[in-house]
Coordinates of C-alpha atoms in Angstrom, one line a residue:
M1 CA 70.5 189.8 69.2
F2 CA 68.9 189.0 72.5
I3 CA 65.6 188.0 74.1
R4 CA 63.5 190.4 76.1
K5 CA 60.9 189.4 78.7
T6 CA 58.1 192.0 79.0
Q7 CA 55.4 192.3 81.6
A8 CA 51.9 193.2 80.3
Q9 CA 48.6 193.8 81.9
K10 CA 45.5 191.6 81.1
R11 CA 42.7 193.7 79.7
N12 CA 39.6 192.0 81.0
A13 CA 40.6 189.6 83.8
G14 CA 43.1 191.8 85.5
G15 CA 46.6 190.8 86.6
Y16 CA 49.7 190.4 84.6
Y17 CA 51.3 188.1 82.1
Y18 CA 54.7 187.9 80.4
T19 CA 55.5 188.0 76.7
Y20 CA 58.9 187.4 75.0
R21 CA 60.5 189.2 72.0
L22 CA 63.6 188.6 70.0
V23 CA 65.3 192.0 69.8
E24 CA 68.2 193.3 67.7
S25 CA 70.3 196.4 68.4
Q26 CA 71.0 198.8 65.5
R27 CA 73.3 201.8 65.3
I28 CA 71.8 204.7 63.4
K29 CA 74.3 207.5 63.1
N30 CA 75.3 208.2 66.8
K31 CA 72.3 206.5 68.3
V32 CA 71.7 202.8 69.2
R33 CA 68.1 201.7 68.7
Q34 CA 66.5 198.3 69.3
R35 CA 64.0 196.7 67.0
T36 CA 61.8 193.7 67.5
L37 CA 62.7 190.9 65.0
L38 CA 60.0 188.5 66.2
N39 CA 57.3 188.2 68.9
L40 CA 57.9 184.9 70.5
G41 CA 54.6 184.9 72.3
T42 CA 53.7 184.0 75.9
D43 CA 54.4 180.2 75.6
F44 CA 58.2 180.6 75.1
Y45 CA 59.5 177.8 77.3
L46 CA 63.3 177.9 77.2
P47 CA 65.2 178.6 80.5
K48 CA 66.8 182.0 80.7
E49 CA 70.4 180.6 81.1
Q50 CA 70.0 179.0 77.6
W51 CA 68.8 182.2 75.8
P52 CA 72.4 183.3 74.7
I53 CA 72.9 179.8 73.1
L54 CA 69.7 180.1 71.3
T55 CA 70.2 183.6 70.0
K56 CA 73.8 182.8 68.8
R57 CA 72.5 179.8 66.9
I58 CA 69.7 181.9 65.3
Q59 CA 72.4 184.3 64.1
E60 CA 74.4 181.5 62.7
I61 CA 71.5 180.1 60.8
L62 CA 70.6 183.5 59.4
G63 CA 74.2 183.9 58.4
G64 CA 74.3 180.5 56.6
Q65 CA 76.9 179.1 59.1
Q66 CA 77.2 175.7 60.7
S67 CA 77.6 175.5 64.5
I68 CA 81.0 174.6 65.7
L69 CA 79.8 173.4 69.1
E70 CA 77.3 170.6 69.6
I71 CA 73.8 172.1 70.2
D72 CA 71.0 170.5 72.3
C73 CA 68.3 169.0 70.0
N74 CA 65.5 171.1 71.5
I75 CA 67.5 174.3 71.1
E76 CA 68.5 173.5 67.6
K77 CA 64.8 172.8 66.7
L78 CA 63.7 176.0 68.3
A79 CA 66.4 178.0 66.6
R80 CA 65.6 176.7 63.2
G81 CA 61.9 177.4 63.7
I82 CA 62.5 181.0 64.8
A83 CA 65.0 181.6 62.0
S84 CA 62.4 180.3 59.5
R85 CA 59.8 182.7 60.9
I86 CA 62.2 185.7 60.6
L87 CA 63.0 184.7 57.0
V88 CA 59.3 184.5 56.2
Q89 CA 58.8 188.1 57.5
Q90 CA 61.6 189.4 55.3
Q91 CA 61.3 187.3 52.2
E92 CA 60.4 188.4 48.7
H93 CA 58.0 186.1 46.7
D94 CA 58.6 184.8 43.2
V95 CA 61.6 186.9 42.6
D96 CA 62.3 185.8 39.0
S97 CA 61.6 188.9 37.0
E98 CA 65.2 189.4 36.2
T99 CA 68.3 187.2 36.4
D100 CA 70.1 187.5 39.7
Y101 CA 73.8 186.6 39.4
R102 CA 75.9 186.4 42.6
E103 CA 79.4 185.5 43.5
V104 CA 79.1 183.0 46.3
N105 CA 81.3 180.8 48.5
I106 CA 80.5 177.3 47.3
D107 CA 81.7 175.8 50.6
S108 CA 79.1 177.9 52.5
L109 CA 76.2 176.2 50.7
V110 CA 73.7 174.8 53.3
M111 CA 70.4 173.0 52.6
N112 CA 68.0 172.6 55.5
R113 CA 64.4 172.5 56.6
S114 CA 63.2 169.8 54.3
R115 CA 59.5 169.5 54.4
S116 CA 57.2 167.1 52.3
V117 CA 54.7 168.8 50.0
G118 CA 53.8 166.4 47.3
C119 CA 51.0 164.5 49.0
E120 CA 49.9 167.6 50.7
H121 CA 49.7 169.5 47.4
V122 CA 47.5 166.9 45.8
T123 CA 45.1 166.5 48.8
L124 CA 44.9 170.2 49.4
E125 CA 43.8 170.9 45.8
A126 CA 41.2 168.1 46.2
L127 CA 39.9 169.7 49.4
R128 CA 39.6 173.1 47.5
F129 CA 38.0 171.3 44.6
L130 CA 35.3 170.1 46.9
G131 CA 35.0 173.6 48.5
L132 CA 35.5 172.3 52.0
D133 CA 37.6 175.3 53.1
S134 CA 34.9 177.7 52.0
K135 CA 32.2 175.6 53.7
L136 CA 34.1 175.7 57.0
E137 CA 34.3 179.5 56.8
E138 CA 30.5 179.5 56.0
L139 CA 29.9 177.4 59.1
G140 CA 31.6 179.9 61.4
F141 CA 35.2 178.5 61.6
T142 CA 37.8 181.2 62.2
R143 CA 40.8 181.4 59.8
P144 CA 43.1 179.6 62.3
Q145 CA 40.4 177.0 62.9
V146 CA 40.0 176.5 59.1
A147 CA 43.8 176.0 58.8
L148 CA 43.8 173.5 61.6
A149 CA 40.8 171.6 60.2
I150 CA 42.6 171.4 56.8
G151 CA 45.7 170.2 58.6
T152 CA 44.1 167.5 60.5
V153 CA 42.1 166.1 57.5
I154 CA 45.0 166.2 55.1
A155 CA 47.3 164.7 57.7
R156 CA 44.8 161.8 58.0
A157 CA 45.2 161.2 54.3
C158 CA 48.9 161.7 54.0
H159 CA 50.2 160.5 57.4
P160 CA 47.4 158.6 59.1
A161 CA 48.0 158.5 62.9
S162 CA 46.7 159.7 66.2
E163 CA 46.1 163.4 66.8
R164 CA 49.3 163.7 68.8
E165 CA 51.3 162.2 66.0
T166 CA 49.4 164.4 63.5
H167 CA 50.4 167.5 65.5
R168 CA 54.1 166.4 65.4
W169 CA 53.9 165.7 61.7
L170 CA 52.4 169.1 60.8
Q171 CA 55.1 170.9 62.8
D172 CA 58.2 168.8 62.0
Q173 CA 57.8 167.0 58.6
S174 CA 55.1 168.6 56.5
G175 CA 55.2 171.7 54.4
L176 CA 51.4 172.0 54.4
G177 CA 51.6 175.2 56.5
E178 CA 53.5 176.9 53.7
L179 CA 50.9 176.0 51.2
I180 CA 48.0 177.5 53.2
G181 CA 49.9 180.3 54.9
H182 CA 49.6 179.0 58.5
D183 CA 52.4 178.3 61.0
F184 CA 51.5 175.0 62.6
E185 CA 54.5 175.4 65.0
Q186 CA 52.5 178.0 66.8
S187 CA 49.4 175.7 67.2
S188 CA 49.0 173.6 70.3
L189 CA 47.8 170.0 70.4
Y190 CA 44.8 171.2 72.4
K191 CA 43.7 173.5 69.5
L192 CA 43.9 170.4 67.2
Y193 CA 41.5 168.6 69.6
Q194 CA 39.2 171.6 69.7
V195 CA 38.9 171.6 65.9
S196 CA 38.1 167.9 65.9
D197 CA 35.2 168.6 68.2
L198 CA 34.0 171.5 66.0
L199 CA 34.1 169.3 62.9
L200 CA 32.0 166.7 64.7
K201 CA 29.4 169.3 65.7
K202 CA 29.0 170.4 62.0
K203 CA 29.1 166.8 60.7
S204 CA 25.7 166.7 59.1
A205 CA 26.2 170.0 57.2
I206 CA 29.6 169.0 56.1
E207 CA 28.4 165.5 54.8
Q208 CA 25.5 167.1 52.9
H209 CA 27.8 169.7 51.4
L210 CA 30.4 167.2 50.3
Y211 CA 28.0 164.7 48.7
K212 CA 26.1 167.5 46.9
K213 CA 29.3 168.9 45.6
E214 CA 30.5 165.4 44.5
R215 CA 27.2 164.7 42.7
N216 CA 27.5 167.9 40.7
L217 CA 31.2 167.6 39.9
F218 CA 31.1 164.0 38.8
A219 CA 27.5 164.0 37.4
L220 CA 26.5 161.2 39.8
Q221 CA 23.0 159.6 39.4
E222 CA 21.5 158.7 42.8
T223 CA 20.1 155.4 41.7
I224 CA 22.0 152.9 44.0
T225 CA 22.7 153.1 47.7
L226 CA 25.1 150.7 49.3
Y227 CA 25.0 150.1 53.1
D228 CA 27.2 148.1 55.4
L229 CA 28.9 148.3 58.8
T230 CA 32.4 147.6 60.0
N231 CA 34.0 147.9 63.4
T232 CA 37.4 148.7 64.8
Y233 CA 39.0 148.2 68.2
F234 CA 40.1 150.4 71.1
E235 CA 43.5 150.5 72.8
G236 CA 42.7 150.4 76.5
Q237 CA 39.6 149.4 78.5
C238 CA 37.6 152.6 77.8
L239 CA 35.5 152.2 80.9
G240 CA 34.0 155.7 80.6
N241 CA 33.1 155.3 76.9
N242 CA 29.5 154.2 76.2
L243 CA 30.4 153.3 72.6
A244 CA 33.1 150.8 73.6
K245 CA 31.4 147.4 73.8
R246 CA 32.6 143.8 73.4
G247 CA 31.3 142.2 70.2
H248 CA 32.2 140.2 67.1
S249 CA 35.5 141.8 65.9
K250 CA 36.0 141.7 62.1
E251 CA 39.7 141.9 62.8
K252 CA 39.7 139.0 65.3
R253 CA 40.5 141.4 68.2
T254 CA 38.3 139.7 70.8
D255 CA 40.6 141.0 73.5
C256 CA 39.5 144.6 72.9
P257 CA 36.3 146.7 73.2
L258 CA 34.9 147.7 69.8
V259 CA 33.2 150.6 68.1
T260 CA 31.0 150.3 64.9
L261 CA 30.9 152.6 61.9
G262 CA 27.9 152.5 59.6
L263 CA 28.4 153.9 56.1
V264 CA 26.0 154.6 53.2
L265 CA 27.6 155.1 49.8
D266 CA 26.4 155.6 46.3
S267 CA 27.4 153.3 43.4
S268 CA 30.5 155.4 42.6
G269 CA 31.9 154.9 46.2
F270 CA 31.2 158.4 47.5
P271 CA 29.9 158.5 51.1
K272 CA 26.4 159.8 51.6
R273 CA 26.1 159.4 55.4
S274 CA 27.9 157.9 58.3
H275 CA 27.0 157.1 61.9
V276 CA 29.0 155.7 64.8
Y277 CA 27.3 152.9 66.9
E278 CA 28.2 150.9 69.9
G279 CA 30.6 148.0 69.3
N280 CA 28.0 145.3 69.9
V281 CA 25.3 146.8 67.8
S282 CA 23.2 144.4 65.7
E283 CA 23.7 145.1 61.9
A284 CA 20.0 144.5 61.2
A285 CA 18.9 147.1 63.8
T286 CA 20.7 150.1 62.1
L287 CA 19.1 150.1 58.7
S288 CA 16.1 152.4 59.2
E289 CA 18.1 155.1 61.0
M290 CA 20.7 155.2 58.2
I291 CA 18.6 154.9 55.1
H292 CA 15.5 156.9 56.1
G293 CA 15.6 160.5 54.7
L294 CA 18.4 159.9 52.2
Q295 CA 16.1 160.9 49.3
Q296 CA 16.1 164.7 49.9
K297 CA 13.1 166.8 48.9
G298 CA 13.4 168.7 45.7
T299 CA 15.9 166.3 44.0
S300 CA 15.3 165.4 40.4
E301 CA 15.0 161.6 41.0
Q302 CA 11.4 160.3 40.7
Q303 CA 12.0 157.4 43.0
N304 CA 14.1 156.4 46.0
P305 CA 17.5 154.8 45.3
T306 CA 17.8 151.0 45.2
V307 CA 19.3 149.8 48.5
V308 CA 22.0 147.1 48.2
M309 CA 23.2 145.2 51.3
D310 CA 24.5 141.9 52.5
A311 CA 22.7 139.0 54.3
G312 CA 23.7 140.3 57.8
I313 CA 21.4 143.3 57.4
A314 CA 18.8 141.7 55.1
T315 CA 16.3 140.5 57.8
Q316 CA 12.7 140.1 56.8
E317 CA 11.9 143.0 59.2
N318 CA 14.2 145.3 57.2
I319 CA 12.9 144.1 53.9
D320 CA 9.3 145.0 55.1
W321 CA 10.6 148.4 56.2
L322 CA 12.1 149.1 52.8
N323 CA 8.9 148.0 51.1
A324 CA 6.8 150.2 53.4
H325 CA 8.9 153.3 52.7
G326 CA 9.2 152.8 48.9
Y327 CA 12.8 151.7 48.7
P328 CA 13.6 149.1 46.0
Y329 CA 16.2 146.6 47.3
L330 CA 18.8 144.1 46.2
V331 CA 20.1 141.9 49.0
V332 CA 21.8 138.6 49.6
S333 CA 19.2 136.0 50.5
R334 CA 19.4 134.2 53.8
K335 CA 17.9 131.0 52.2
R336 CA 20.0 127.9 52.8
H337 CA 18.2 126.0 50.0
R338 CA 20.0 126.5 46.7
E339 CA 18.5 126.0 43.3
F340 CA 20.3 126.2 40.0
D341 CA 19.6 124.9 36.5
A342 CA 22.6 125.6 34.3
S343 CA 20.4 125.0 31.1
K344 CA 18.2 128.0 32.1
S345 CA 21.1 130.3 33.1
T346 CA 22.7 133.3 31.5
I347 CA 26.5 134.0 31.5
V348 CA 27.0 137.4 33.3
K349 CA 30.8 137.2 33.6
Q350 CA 33.4 135.2 31.8
D351 CA 37.2 135.5 31.8
A352 CA 40.3 133.4 32.2
E353 CA 39.8 133.1 36.0
C354 CA 36.1 132.9 36.6
T355 CA 32.7 132.2 34.9
V356 CA 29.5 133.4 36.6
K357 CA 26.1 132.1 35.4
A358 CA 22.8 133.5 36.7
Q359 CA 19.2 132.1 36.6
K360 CA 16.3 134.4 37.3
V361 CA 13.2 133.0 39.0
I362 CA 10.1 134.8 40.2
D363 CA 8.9 133.9 43.7
E364 CA 5.2 133.3 43.4
E365 CA 4.6 133.8 47.1
T366 CA 6.3 137.2 47.5
G367 CA 6.5 138.5 43.9
E368 CA 10.2 139.0 44.4
T369 CA 12.8 138.2 41.8
L370 CA 15.3 135.6 42.9
L371 CA 18.6 135.4 41.1
Y372 CA 20.5 132.1 41.6
C373 CA 24.2 132.7 40.7
H374 CA 26.9 130.1 40.2
S375 CA 30.5 131.1 40.3
S376 CA 33.2 128.7 39.1
Q377 CA 35.7 130.4 41.3
R378 CA 33.5 130.2 44.3
E379 CA 32.8 126.5 43.6
K380 CA 36.5 125.7 43.6
K381 CA 36.9 127.6 46.9
E382 CA 33.9 125.9 48.6
L383 CA 35.1 122.5 47.4
A384 CA 38.6 123.2 48.7
I385 CA 37.3 124.3 52.1
G386 CA 35.0 121.2 52.2
H387 CA 37.9 118.9 51.4
R388 CA 40.1 120.5 54.1
F389 CA 37.4 120.1 56.8
S390 CA 36.6 116.5 55.6
T391 CA 40.3 115.6 55.8
R392 CA 40.5 117.1 59.4
F393 CA 37.3 115.2 60.4
E394 CA 38.7 111.9 59.1
D395 CA 42.1 112.5 60.7
A396 CA 40.3 113.1 64.1
L397 CA 38.3 109.9 63.7
Q398 CA 41.5 108.0 62.7
S399 CA 43.3 109.3 65.8
L400 CA 40.4 108.3 68.0
H401 CA 40.3 104.8 66.5
D402 CA 44.0 104.3 66.9
G403 CA 43.8 105.2 70.5
L404 CA 41.5 102.3 71.3
S405 CA 44.5 100.0 71.3
I406 CA 46.8 102.3 73.2
K407 CA 47.2 102.5 76.9
K408 CA 45.7 105.5 78.8
R409 CA 43.7 106.6 75.7
L410 CA 39.9 107.0 75.4
K411 CA 38.2 103.6 75.2
K412 CA 35.0 103.6 77.2
Y413 CA 32.1 103.2 74.6
E414 CA 29.9 106.0 76.0
K415 CA 32.9 108.4 76.2
V416 CA 34.0 107.5 72.6
V417 CA 30.4 108.2 71.3
E418 CA 30.4 111.5 73.2
K419 CA 33.8 112.5 71.7
I420 CA 32.5 111.7 68.2
G421 CA 29.5 113.8 68.9
R422 CA 31.8 116.7 69.7
L423 CA 33.8 116.2 66.5
K424 CA 30.6 116.2 64.5
Q425 CA 29.7 119.5 66.1
Q426 CA 33.2 120.9 65.5
F427 CA 33.1 119.9 61.8
S428 CA 29.4 120.3 61.3
K429 CA 29.4 120.7 57.5
A430 CA 31.8 117.9 56.8
S431 CA 30.3 115.4 59.3
K432 CA 26.9 115.6 57.5
L433 CA 28.5 113.7 54.6
Y434 CA 29.6 110.7 56.7
V435 CA 28.1 107.7 58.5
V436 CA 30.1 106.9 61.6
T437 CA 29.8 103.5 63.4
V438 CA 31.2 102.5 66.7
T439 CA 31.5 98.8 67.6
K440 CA 31.1 97.9 71.3
N441 CA 32.9 95.1 73.1
E442 CA 30.1 93.7 75.4
R443 CA 32.6 92.0 77.7
N444 CA 34.4 95.1 79.0
G445 CA 32.1 97.8 77.8
N446 CA 34.8 99.5 75.7
A447 CA 34.7 100.6 72.1
S448 CA 36.6 98.1 69.9
K449 CA 36.3 99.7 66.5
I450 CA 35.4 103.0 64.8
T451 CA 34.4 103.0 61.1
W452 CA 33.2 105.7 58.8
Q453 CA 31.9 105.8 55.3
R454 CA 31.2 108.8 53.1
K455 CA 27.6 109.1 52.0
Q456 CA 26.6 109.1 48.3
A457 CA 26.1 112.6 47.0
P458 CA 22.4 113.7 47.2
D459 CA 20.3 114.1 44.1
T460 CA 19.0 117.5 45.2
T461 CA 20.7 120.8 44.5
D462 CA 20.5 121.9 48.1
T463 CA 24.3 121.7 48.5
Y464 CA 25.2 122.8 45.0
P465 CA 28.7 124.3 45.5
G466 CA 29.4 127.8 44.2
V467 CA 25.8 128.9 44.2
Y468 CA 24.4 131.8 46.1
C469 CA 21.0 133.6 45.9
L470 CA 20.0 137.3 45.5
R471 CA 16.5 138.6 46.1
T472 CA 15.2 141.9 44.8
S473 CA 12.1 143.9 44.3
Q474 CA 13.4 145.0 40.9
T475 CA 11.4 142.9 38.5
G476 CA 12.4 144.6 35.3
W477 CA 16.2 144.2 35.6
D478 CA 17.9 141.5 33.6
E479 CA 20.4 139.0 35.1
S480 CA 23.5 140.9 34.1
T481 CA 22.2 144.2 35.6
L482 CA 21.2 142.5 38.9
W483 CA 24.5 140.7 39.3
K484 CA 26.7 143.7 38.4
T485 CA 24.7 145.8 40.9
Y486 CA 25.2 143.3 43.6
T487 CA 29.0 143.2 43.0
M488 CA 29.1 146.9 44.0
L489 CA 29.1 145.7 47.5
T490 CA 32.8 144.7 46.9
D491 CA 33.5 148.4 46.4
L492 CA 32.1 149.1 49.8
E493 CA 34.3 146.4 51.3
A494 CA 37.2 148.1 49.5
V495 CA 36.3 151.4 51.1
F496 CA 36.4 149.8 54.6
R497 CA 39.8 148.3 53.8
S498 CA 41.0 151.7 52.7
L499 CA 39.7 153.4 55.8
K500 CA 41.4 150.8 58.1
S501 CA 44.7 150.1 56.3
E502 CA 45.4 153.3 54.4
L503 CA 43.7 156.1 56.5
G504 CA 44.4 155.0 60.1
L505 CA 40.8 154.1 61.2
R506 CA 42.3 151.5 63.5
P507 CA 43.1 151.3 66.3
V508 CA 41.3 154.0 68.3
H509 CA 43.2 155.5 71.2
H510 CA 40.6 158.0 72.5
Q511 CA 38.7 157.3 75.7
T512 CA 35.6 159.5 75.3
A513 CA 32.7 158.9 72.9
D514 CA 32.8 162.4 71.2
R515 CA 36.6 162.1 70.6
V516 CA 36.1 158.6 69.1
S517 CA 33.3 159.9 66.8
G518 CA 35.5 162.8 65.8
H519 CA 38.4 160.5 65.0
L520 CA 36.3 158.4 62.7
F521 CA 34.7 161.4 61.1
I522 CA 38.1 162.9 60.3
T523 CA 39.1 159.6 58.7
L524 CA 36.0 159.7 56.6
L525 CA 36.8 163.3 55.5
G526 CA 40.2 162.1 54.5
Y527 CA 38.6 159.4 52.4
H528 CA 36.5 162.0 50.5
L529 CA 39.7 163.6 49.4
V530 CA 41.4 160.3 48.5
H531 CA 38.4 159.1 46.5
V532 CA 38.1 162.3 44.5
I533 CA 41.8 162.0 43.6
R534 CA 41.5 158.4 42.6
C535 CA 38.3 159.0 40.5
Q536 CA 40.1 161.7 38.6
L537 CA 43.1 159.4 38.0
K538 CA 40.9 156.5 37.0
S539 CA 39.5 158.5 34.2
H540 CA 43.1 158.5 32.8
D541 CA 43.5 154.8 33.4
I542 CA 45.5 155.1 36.6
H543 CA 44.1 152.5 39.1
D544 CA 46.8 152.5 41.8
S545 CA 45.8 152.2 45.4
W546 CA 46.1 155.3 47.6
A547 CA 49.0 153.7 49.5
T548 CA 50.9 153.5 46.2
L549 CA 50.0 157.1 45.2
R550 CA 51.0 158.4 48.6
N551 CA 54.4 156.7 48.5
I552 CA 55.0 158.2 45.1
L553 CA 54.1 161.7 46.2
L554 CA 55.6 161.9 49.7
P555 CA 59.3 162.3 48.7
H556 CA 58.6 165.6 46.9
S557 CA 59.8 168.3 49.3
R558 CA 60.5 172.0 49.8
I559 CA 64.0 173.0 51.1
T560 CA 65.9 176.1 52.0
V561 CA 69.2 176.7 50.3
S562 CA 71.5 179.2 52.1
M563 CA 74.7 180.7 50.7
Q564 CA 77.2 183.4 51.7
C565 CA 78.0 186.0 49.0
K566 CA 81.2 187.9 48.4
N567 CA 79.5 191.2 49.3
N568 CA 78.9 190.0 52.9
E569 CA 75.3 189.1 52.3
T570 CA 73.7 185.7 53.1
I571 CA 70.9 184.6 50.7
H572 CA 68.2 182.1 51.7
I573 CA 66.1 180.6 48.9
R574 CA 63.2 178.4 49.7
K575 CA 61.6 176.4 46.9
S576 CA 60.2 173.0 46.0
T577 CA 62.5 170.4 44.5
H578 CA 62.0 169.3 40.9
P579 CA 59.4 166.5 40.8
E580 CA 60.3 163.0 39.8
P581 CA 58.7 161.8 36.5
E582 CA 56.0 159.8 38.3
Q583 CA 55.1 162.8 40.5
Q584 CA 55.1 165.0 37.5
K585 CA 52.7 162.7 35.7
I586 CA 50.2 162.7 38.6
Y587 CA 50.4 166.5 38.8
S588 CA 49.8 166.8 35.1
L589 CA 46.8 164.5 35.0
L590 CA 45.2 166.4 37.9
N591 CA 46.0 169.8 36.2
L592 CA 48.2 170.9 39.2
K593 CA 51.4 172.9 39.0
N594 CA 54.7 171.0 39.4
H595 CA 56.2 173.2 42.1
P596 CA 54.0 173.6 45.1
G597 CA 54.4 176.9 47.0
N598 CA 56.1 180.1 46.0
V599 CA 59.8 180.7 45.4
E600 CA 61.0 182.8 48.4
K601 CA 64.3 184.7 48.6
T602 CA 65.6 186.5 51.7
I603 CA 68.8 188.5 51.9
I604 CA 70.5 189.0 55.2
Q605 CA 73.4 191.4 55.8
T606 CA 76.2 189.6 57.5
K607 CA 79.7 190.5 58.8
V608 CA 81.3 187.4 57.4
K609 CA 84.6 188.1 55.6
M610 CA 85.3 186.1 52.5

């Protein structure tokens, strides 16, 4: 076995290039012939002086032998990859029609090339369930591009990381290539970036296809639309990226430029539309662009869906826009004034941890329905926060008072009053509940005493703890329906948490705007697969997070078992390990087979003497 370097002429551009082949000599009767075992391509990178080491190691792997000498890591990796490709070419699939008994050398048993397939198996079937592979072909993707697109999306769900790490994972750790019939070891990182760009170009068509498919598969009613924004941060300065802007970071990363993702979901948590904005975009300014046109012509709904959003987006300008375009809405009110009459309220939630009461009021000026909600859990939280800040305010005043009699501490009356003003600004909510008095010593102009007294609680309900207000144009809904619809916003927050913590949305390492948008879109495609899987499992009362499900599935692997037989043959069998009970349960609930991939058997004639 040896490597042959061959010069070939370029067809169109002219000139020459070199290709490499793995060749084996065979004696047929009195003649010696050479046959090509494998075309190594034009990117074969190993120096010529190391070719004999490589070919010898390939022969050892095919013969089921361990190397006596220590082999360089790169050569070992290359040898295993080439040997695997040779075995794939010569293998027989699903050879189980008759029992195959062999007499083997137990000591020659070798197990290698372990690749994870559990998480890949589940997400791949979800991708096919949504018809994403067929849609990509319809959009003009070639077969290799479809395979790379499947690889990059499934990698984002199973092993969220940068594109560079995704490329390494697909080549060295994942068995996804075996499940879809594609050799990722022959795919360059550049091709992975190219596919990311292609996916972004077809973003609108892909999003429409996925949501339409999800509506049909899960019988979704398009009656509720949830809208919110989140942001994530960049690694680096991103000076040439017009999306990277400084703004309010929801992850407290004020040291980094940001990018913002706007997301529209239905009430079941399936994404309808997404858009990437600059990091300093105003939440309120994005609504019309994202919501307008969601109600497609020809759909069966008679009216536009009800839009649910939080106070950050619910400006009066946006409310007027929704009214003008016929969109009902349910939003968190920006009103500071709180009204609540427990005697006129209705219990909308009650359990051991929390009781929520709601009072519906019609606003005579606007005709809107106002829903004042009181949460016992929220009241405890607000009171605890208020107590904490009151304690800090009092401790700061006490420290200032004690310093009046200590050398080199603040004493001048005007400076003390100024300092108290700053404390009131720092603890604005707590300071409103206190009357602070500073006594002045007329002889030296210093402050001699600081006293404070907590005000008596006001008779009004303006500061009623635990109360928040919702406003809506839906006049016919009862208190329970309004409150439960509003709580769907927590599902949207859960989606953002999943995108960031489970699917690698943060941080962003790309420096160009298109690559940033592509990275975020691939993450969102991964979320589509994850949400389909979780919805199917929830119907069987499995409510685990994706992180938990992924950890259960990842250990399921495919391995190659090699053994030397008494008749001088080496048999290589590649198959999936038997699933663990938890893995088997998930496969069963999703109606998937327990052993991903085919059983493959390859027989190699060897000269090993037993």
